[in-house]
Tab-separated table of C-alpha atoms and ligand atoms in Angstrom:
chain	number	residue	atom	x	y	z
A	29	MET	CA	8.975	2.684	-11.412
A	30	VAL	CA	6.405	2.552	-13.966
A	31	ARG	CA	5.880	-0.383	-16.424
A	32	ILE	CA	5.710	1.414	-20.197
A	33	PRO	CA	4.043	-1.520	-22.098
A	34	GLY	CA	6.161	-1.049	-24.974
A	35	GLY	CA	4.863	-1.474	-29.044
A	36	THR	CA	5.042	1.190	-31.728
A	37	PHE	CA	4.231	5.179	-31.121
A	38	LEU	CA	4.875	8.299	-33.090
A	39	MET	CA	8.223	9.857	-32.018
A	40	GLY	CA	9.332	13.505	-32.611
A	41	GLY	CA	7.005	16.471	-33.893
A	42	ASP	CA	6.700	18.806	-36.526
A	43	ASP	CA	5.415	21.792	-34.569
A	44	PRO	CA	6.009	24.837	-36.721
A	45	ASP	CA	7.589	26.813	-33.710
A	46	GLY	CA	10.471	23.858	-33.039
A	47	ARG	CA	13.869	24.743	-34.158
A	48	PRO	CA	14.617	23.079	-37.496
A	49	GLU	CA	18.332	22.602	-35.822
A	50	ASP	CA	16.651	20.687	-33.027
A	51	GLY	CA	15.837	17.585	-35.161
A	52	GLU	CA	12.446	17.167	-33.758
A	53	GLY	CA	11.123	15.557	-36.944
A	54	PRO	CA	10.188	14.113	-39.130
A	55	VAL	CA	7.432	12.207	-37.090
A	56	ARG	CA	8.391	8.525	-37.215
A	57	GLU	CA	7.401	5.312	-35.957
A	58	VAL	CA	9.338	3.774	-33.282
A	59	ARG	CA	8.848	0.172	-31.916
A	60	LEU	CA	9.931	-0.431	-28.297
A	61	ASP	CA	9.923	-3.333	-26.193
A	62	PRO	CA	8.435	-2.809	-22.514
A	63	PHE	CA	10.608	-1.470	-19.815
A	64	LEU	CA	10.441	0.416	-16.779
A	65	ILE	CA	10.879	3.939	-16.147
A	66	ASP	CA	11.382	5.970	-12.871
A	67	ALA	CA	8.119	7.943	-12.197
A	68	ALA	CA	10.030	10.930	-11.081
A	69	CYS	CA	13.292	12.204	-11.018
A	70	VAL	CA	16.154	11.301	-8.750
A	71	THR	CA	15.673	13.343	-5.672
A	72	ASN	CA	18.413	15.043	-3.596
A	73	ALA	CA	17.628	12.236	-0.760
A	74	GLN	CA	17.914	9.452	-3.063
A	75	PHE	CA	21.435	10.799	-4.761
A	76	ALA	CA	22.448	11.468	-1.161
A	77	THR	CA	22.169	7.471	-0.111
A	78	PHE	CA	24.233	6.894	-3.222
A	79	VAL	CA	27.127	9.024	-2.140
A	80	LYS	CA	27.015	8.111	1.266
A	81	GLU	CA	27.182	4.179	0.211
A	82	THR	CA	29.770	4.778	-2.556
A	83	GLY	CA	31.648	7.962	-1.821
A	84	TYR	CA	30.872	9.318	-5.024
A	85	VAL	CA	32.487	12.545	-6.125
A	86	THR	CA	30.332	14.258	-8.955
A	87	GLU	CA	32.338	16.183	-11.624
A	88	ALA	CA	31.089	19.558	-10.554
A	89	GLU	CA	32.663	18.851	-7.225
A	90	ARG	CA	35.795	17.508	-9.066
A	91	ILE	CA	35.975	20.610	-11.435
A	92	GLY	CA	35.238	22.962	-8.179
A	93	TRP	CA	32.300	24.849	-10.043
A	94	SER	CA	29.003	24.535	-11.995
A	95	PHE	CA	26.842	26.696	-13.820
A	96	VAL	CA	24.259	28.688	-11.737
A	97	PHE	CA	21.019	31.044	-12.992
A	98	TYR	CA	21.917	34.307	-12.027
A	99	GLN	CA	19.160	35.359	-9.535
A	100	PHE	CA	20.434	32.428	-7.514
A	101	ALA	CA	24.107	33.246	-7.267
A	102	ARG	CA	25.562	34.994	-4.319
A	103	ALA	CA	29.083	34.065	-3.305
A	104	GLY	CA	31.524	32.330	-5.691
A	105	VAL	CA	30.818	34.047	-8.599
A	106	MET	CA	33.631	33.440	-11.616
A	107	ASP	CA	34.045	35.100	-15.014
A	108	ALA	CA	32.521	32.348	-16.756
A	109	THR	CA	29.551	32.628	-19.169
A	110	VAL	CA	27.513	30.958	-21.585
A	111	PRO	CA	27.621	32.592	-25.219
A	112	GLY	CA	23.641	33.623	-26.147
A	113	ALA	CA	22.659	32.712	-22.473
A	114	PRO	CA	23.915	35.383	-19.750
A	115	TRP	CA	21.933	34.261	-17.381
A	116	TRP	CA	24.158	31.679	-16.647
A	117	VAL	CA	26.929	32.471	-14.209
A	118	GLY	CA	29.883	30.071	-13.245
A	119	VAL	CA	29.613	29.873	-9.618
A	120	GLU	CA	32.758	28.397	-7.515
A	121	GLY	CA	31.551	25.580	-5.000
A	122	ALA	CA	28.314	25.332	-6.692
A	123	THR	CA	27.418	21.398	-6.495
A	124	TRP	CA	24.532	19.101	-5.964
A	125	ARG	CA	24.901	19.777	-2.247
A	126	SER	CA	24.975	23.364	-2.601
A	127	PRO	CA	22.983	24.385	-5.367
A	128	GLU	CA	23.419	28.032	-5.554
A	129	GLY	CA	27.076	27.844	-4.471
A	130	PRO	CA	28.745	28.547	-1.062
A	131	GLY	CA	26.349	28.646	2.157
A	132	SER	CA	23.370	27.249	0.032
A	133	SER	CA	22.015	23.618	0.903
A	134	ILE	CA	19.474	21.301	-0.185
A	135	GLY	CA	18.450	20.879	3.477
A	136	ASP	CA	14.870	21.795	2.600
A	137	ARG	CA	14.764	20.366	-0.737
A	138	GLN	CA	15.355	16.619	-0.128
A	139	ASN	CA	12.537	15.691	-2.186
A	140	HIS	CA	13.858	18.313	-5.462
A	141	PRO	CA	15.689	16.788	-8.057
A	142	VAL	CA	19.035	16.307	-7.618
A	143	VAL	CA	20.982	19.264	-10.015
A	144	HIS	CA	24.662	19.808	-10.732
A	145	VAL	CA	24.855	16.483	-11.800
A	146	SER	CA	26.724	15.729	-15.000
A	147	TRP	CA	25.749	12.630	-17.721
A	148	ASN	CA	28.489	10.929	-16.229
A	149	ASP	CA	27.577	11.150	-12.473
A	150	ALA	CA	23.839	10.255	-13.752
A	151	ALA	CA	25.155	7.011	-15.316
A	152	ALA	CA	27.104	6.181	-12.254
A	153	TYR	CA	23.945	6.642	-9.958
A	154	ALA	CA	22.080	4.229	-12.591
A	155	GLU	CA	24.660	1.499	-12.355
A	156	TRP	CA	24.604	1.879	-8.334
A	157	ALA	CA	20.930	1.451	-8.658
A	158	GLY	CA	20.878	-1.598	-10.949
A	159	LYS	CA	19.210	0.502	-13.404
A	160	ARG	CA	20.494	2.351	-16.325
A	161	LEU	CA	19.527	6.056	-17.967
A	162	PRO	CA	16.693	5.634	-20.410
A	163	THR	CA	17.127	6.067	-24.200
A	164	GLU	CA	15.618	8.905	-26.007
A	165	ALA	CA	13.223	7.153	-27.699
A	166	GLU	CA	12.106	5.340	-24.062
A	167	TRP	CA	11.844	8.569	-22.379
A	168	GLU	CA	9.570	10.278	-25.078
A	169	MET	CA	7.499	7.318	-25.160
A	170	ALA	CA	7.025	7.165	-21.381
A	171	ALA	CA	6.489	11.033	-21.593
A	172	ARG	CA	3.880	10.952	-23.920
A	173	GLY	CA	1.787	8.860	-21.634
A	174	GLY	CA	-0.104	7.167	-24.320
A	175	LEU	CA	-1.466	9.794	-26.180
A	176	GLU	CA	-0.769	10.298	-29.728
A	177	ARG	CA	1.367	13.113	-31.128
A	178	LYS	CA	0.012	15.560	-28.569
A	179	ARG	CA	2.299	18.954	-27.775
A	180	TYR	CA	2.481	18.459	-24.051
A	181	PRO	CA	2.497	15.219	-21.897
A	182	TRP	CA	-1.317	15.677	-21.058
A	183	GLY	CA	-2.690	17.154	-24.290
A	184	ASP	CA	-2.340	20.309	-26.787
A	185	GLU	CA	-3.252	22.674	-24.150
A	186	LEU	CA	-0.456	24.586	-21.791
A	187	ALA	CA	-2.706	25.237	-19.038
A	188	PRO	CA	-5.955	23.249	-19.680
A	189	ASN	CA	-8.732	24.843	-17.848
A	190	GLY	CA	-6.431	27.636	-16.628
A	191	ARG	CA	-4.312	24.752	-14.523
A	192	GLN	CA	-0.780	24.957	-14.533
A	193	ARG	CA	0.579	21.509	-15.335
A	194	CYS	CA	4.327	22.229	-15.403
A	195	ASN	CA	7.399	23.954	-13.716
A	196	ILE	CA	8.175	26.606	-16.253
A	197	TRP	CA	9.095	29.849	-16.493
A	198	GLN	CA	6.032	32.174	-14.906
A	199	GLY	CA	6.269	36.106	-16.403
A	200	PRO	CA	8.722	38.047	-18.347
A	201	PHE	CA	12.205	35.836	-18.771
A	202	PRO	CA	14.942	36.471	-17.278
A	203	THR	CA	13.989	39.147	-15.002
A	204	ALA	CA	10.837	38.008	-13.142
A	205	PRO	CA	11.624	36.387	-9.928
A	206	SER	CA	12.391	32.438	-10.214
A	207	LYS	CA	11.595	29.654	-7.759
A	208	GLY	CA	13.693	27.291	-9.600
A	209	THR	CA	13.137	23.620	-8.791
A	210	MET	CA	9.894	22.153	-7.113
A	211	PRO	CA	9.600	18.615	-5.648
A	212	VAL	CA	9.550	15.882	-8.190
A	213	LYS	CA	6.091	14.859	-7.624
A	214	SER	CA	4.485	18.213	-8.044
A	215	PHE	CA	1.345	18.418	-10.603
A	216	GLN	CA	-0.671	15.804	-11.898
A	217	PRO	CA	1.444	13.062	-13.646
A	218	ASN	CA	0.651	11.818	-17.176
A	219	GLY	CA	-0.972	8.664	-18.316
A	220	TYR	CA	1.589	6.672	-17.292
A	221	GLY	CA	1.993	8.141	-13.816
A	222	LEU	CA	5.143	10.143	-14.493
A	223	TYR	CA	5.702	13.530	-13.061
A	224	ASN	CA	7.154	16.652	-14.284
A	225	VAL	CA	8.410	15.020	-17.667
A	226	ALA	CA	7.846	18.746	-18.937
A	227	GLY	CA	9.631	21.494	-17.039
A	228	ASN	CA	11.180	21.417	-13.570
A	229	VAL	CA	14.571	20.007	-14.801
A	230	TRP	CA	16.100	19.113	-17.839
A	231	GLU	CA	16.650	14.883	-17.933
A	232	TRP	CA	19.457	13.227	-19.400
A	233	THR	CA	18.843	10.278	-21.772
A	234	ALA	CA	21.475	7.460	-22.637
A	235	ASP	CA	21.528	9.044	-26.405
A	236	TRP	CA	24.499	10.559	-28.316
A	237	TRP	CA	22.788	13.869	-29.606
A	238	GLY	CA	21.760	13.176	-33.886
A	239	THR	CA	19.066	14.685	-36.075
A	240	GLU	CA	19.006	12.183	-38.681
A	241	TRP	CA	15.806	9.484	-38.576
A	242	GLU	CA	14.679	6.625	-40.067
A	243	PRO	CA	11.091	6.180	-40.903
A	244	TYR	CA	10.946	3.186	-38.781
A	245	ALA	CA	13.077	1.914	-36.073
A	246	GLU	CA	13.070	-0.742	-33.240
A	247	ASN	CA	14.704	-0.116	-30.031
A	248	PRO	CA	16.795	2.555	-30.978
A	249	LEU	CA	20.061	3.842	-29.305
A	250	GLY	CA	21.106	6.964	-31.039
A	251	PRO	CA	24.218	7.533	-32.765
A	252	ALA	CA	27.205	5.025	-31.932
A	253	ASP	CA	29.271	8.091	-30.561
A	254	GLY	CA	29.305	11.738	-30.377
A	255	THR	CA	30.066	14.705	-28.023
A	256	ALA	CA	26.926	15.732	-26.545
A	257	LYS	CA	24.054	13.702	-25.051
A	258	VAL	CA	20.493	14.308	-25.620
A	259	ILE	CA	18.647	16.051	-23.079
A	260	ARG	CA	14.780	16.360	-22.634
A	261	GLY	CA	11.851	17.568	-20.727
A	262	GLY	CA	13.064	21.513	-20.475
A	263	SER	CA	13.066	23.281	-17.010
A	264	TYR	CA	12.003	25.656	-14.879
A	265	MET	CA	13.842	28.188	-16.946
A	266	CYS	CA	11.629	27.686	-20.305
A	267	HIS	CA	9.481	30.019	-21.506
A	268	ASP	CA	8.094	30.525	-24.992
A	269	SER	CA	9.763	33.824	-25.422
A	270	TYR	CA	13.052	32.432	-26.048
A	271	CYS	CA	12.630	28.414	-25.291
A	272	ASN	CA	9.787	26.499	-25.888
A	273	ARG	CA	11.558	23.102	-25.074
A	274	TYR	CA	9.103	21.939	-22.480
A	275	ARG	CA	7.009	20.567	-25.414
A	276	VAL	CA	7.158	16.804	-25.323
A	277	ALA	CA	8.962	16.280	-28.956
A	278	ALA	CA	11.716	18.847	-28.039
A	279	ARG	CA	15.278	18.292	-27.328
A	280	THR	CA	18.365	19.584	-27.187
A	281	SER	CA	22.023	18.450	-25.577
A	282	ASN	CA	25.061	19.078	-23.399
A	283	THR	CA	28.106	17.461	-23.085
A	284	PRO	CA	28.546	14.582	-20.609
A	285	ASP	CA	30.754	16.204	-18.294
A	286	SER	CA	28.806	19.636	-18.066
A	287	SER	CA	26.594	20.232	-14.851
A	288	THR	CA	23.888	22.833	-14.330
A	289	GLY	CA	21.618	24.009	-11.557
A	290	HIS	CA	18.668	22.961	-13.987
A	291	THR	CA	19.543	19.541	-15.409
A	292	GLY	CA	18.744	15.962	-13.310
A	293	PHE	CA	17.862	12.601	-14.390
A	294	ARG	CA	15.589	9.318	-14.054
A	295	CYS	CA	16.479	5.976	-14.376
A	296	ALA	CA	14.948	3.156	-16.645
A	297	ALA	CA	15.521	-0.327	-16.295
A	298	ILE	CA	14.460	-3.758	-18.156
A	299	VAL	CA	11.172	-5.303	-17.324
B	5	CU	CU1	14.036	25.618	-22.301
């Protein structure tokens, strides 16, 4: 894990191309105590150890299906779609062990982020590991890597000197061929040593979704309750033609029992 020194930072953003309903802004001052956070997302190998030691069964395994990007779906395709996002298909038997459904495996993806894990699954892993999920404020402070009000975890340019810095969609969406997830330590880390805080997979945070902010907050925990949990960072499917949420201030949410092939998590802990 990486130690984040704490202190005050400017949270949120006012990028003109952010969506107002996402509540990225206004920019506000947030003060945090020091904390620890995983340098990278939890991998398939790490999650496998957790399952082996505890016998844990994920929600997707119990429900019997999960959402898979259409290019990867082969067997088990159901008649389940997401309004406004027809590239997601429900696949019977899609789980963290078989991310594309029956016949697929994570054999050659041990160091990729675990996916098809719900918020509840992520929280169970964190508890087993003696950790917890990061608050949204912790996630963002860590993701900013010590930089102030930048668009990305490394600065304002998406690809400085033409160098790709994150795993986001390449080419026309959603038809160009997707490679899906990459190993959790792909690309250069940010200033705090965190890998892939932009792109690769969305990351669950501890907070319930909300869009109301105070101009100043100390160790904020988000709303007391809600129906969806905040996810941060964007995924390999993000592309500025439809979703530019790989920006470091960007945010969205999903219900705590949902799982998809592009959402994972990293853990935090007290110092
Ligand atoms: Cu996106």
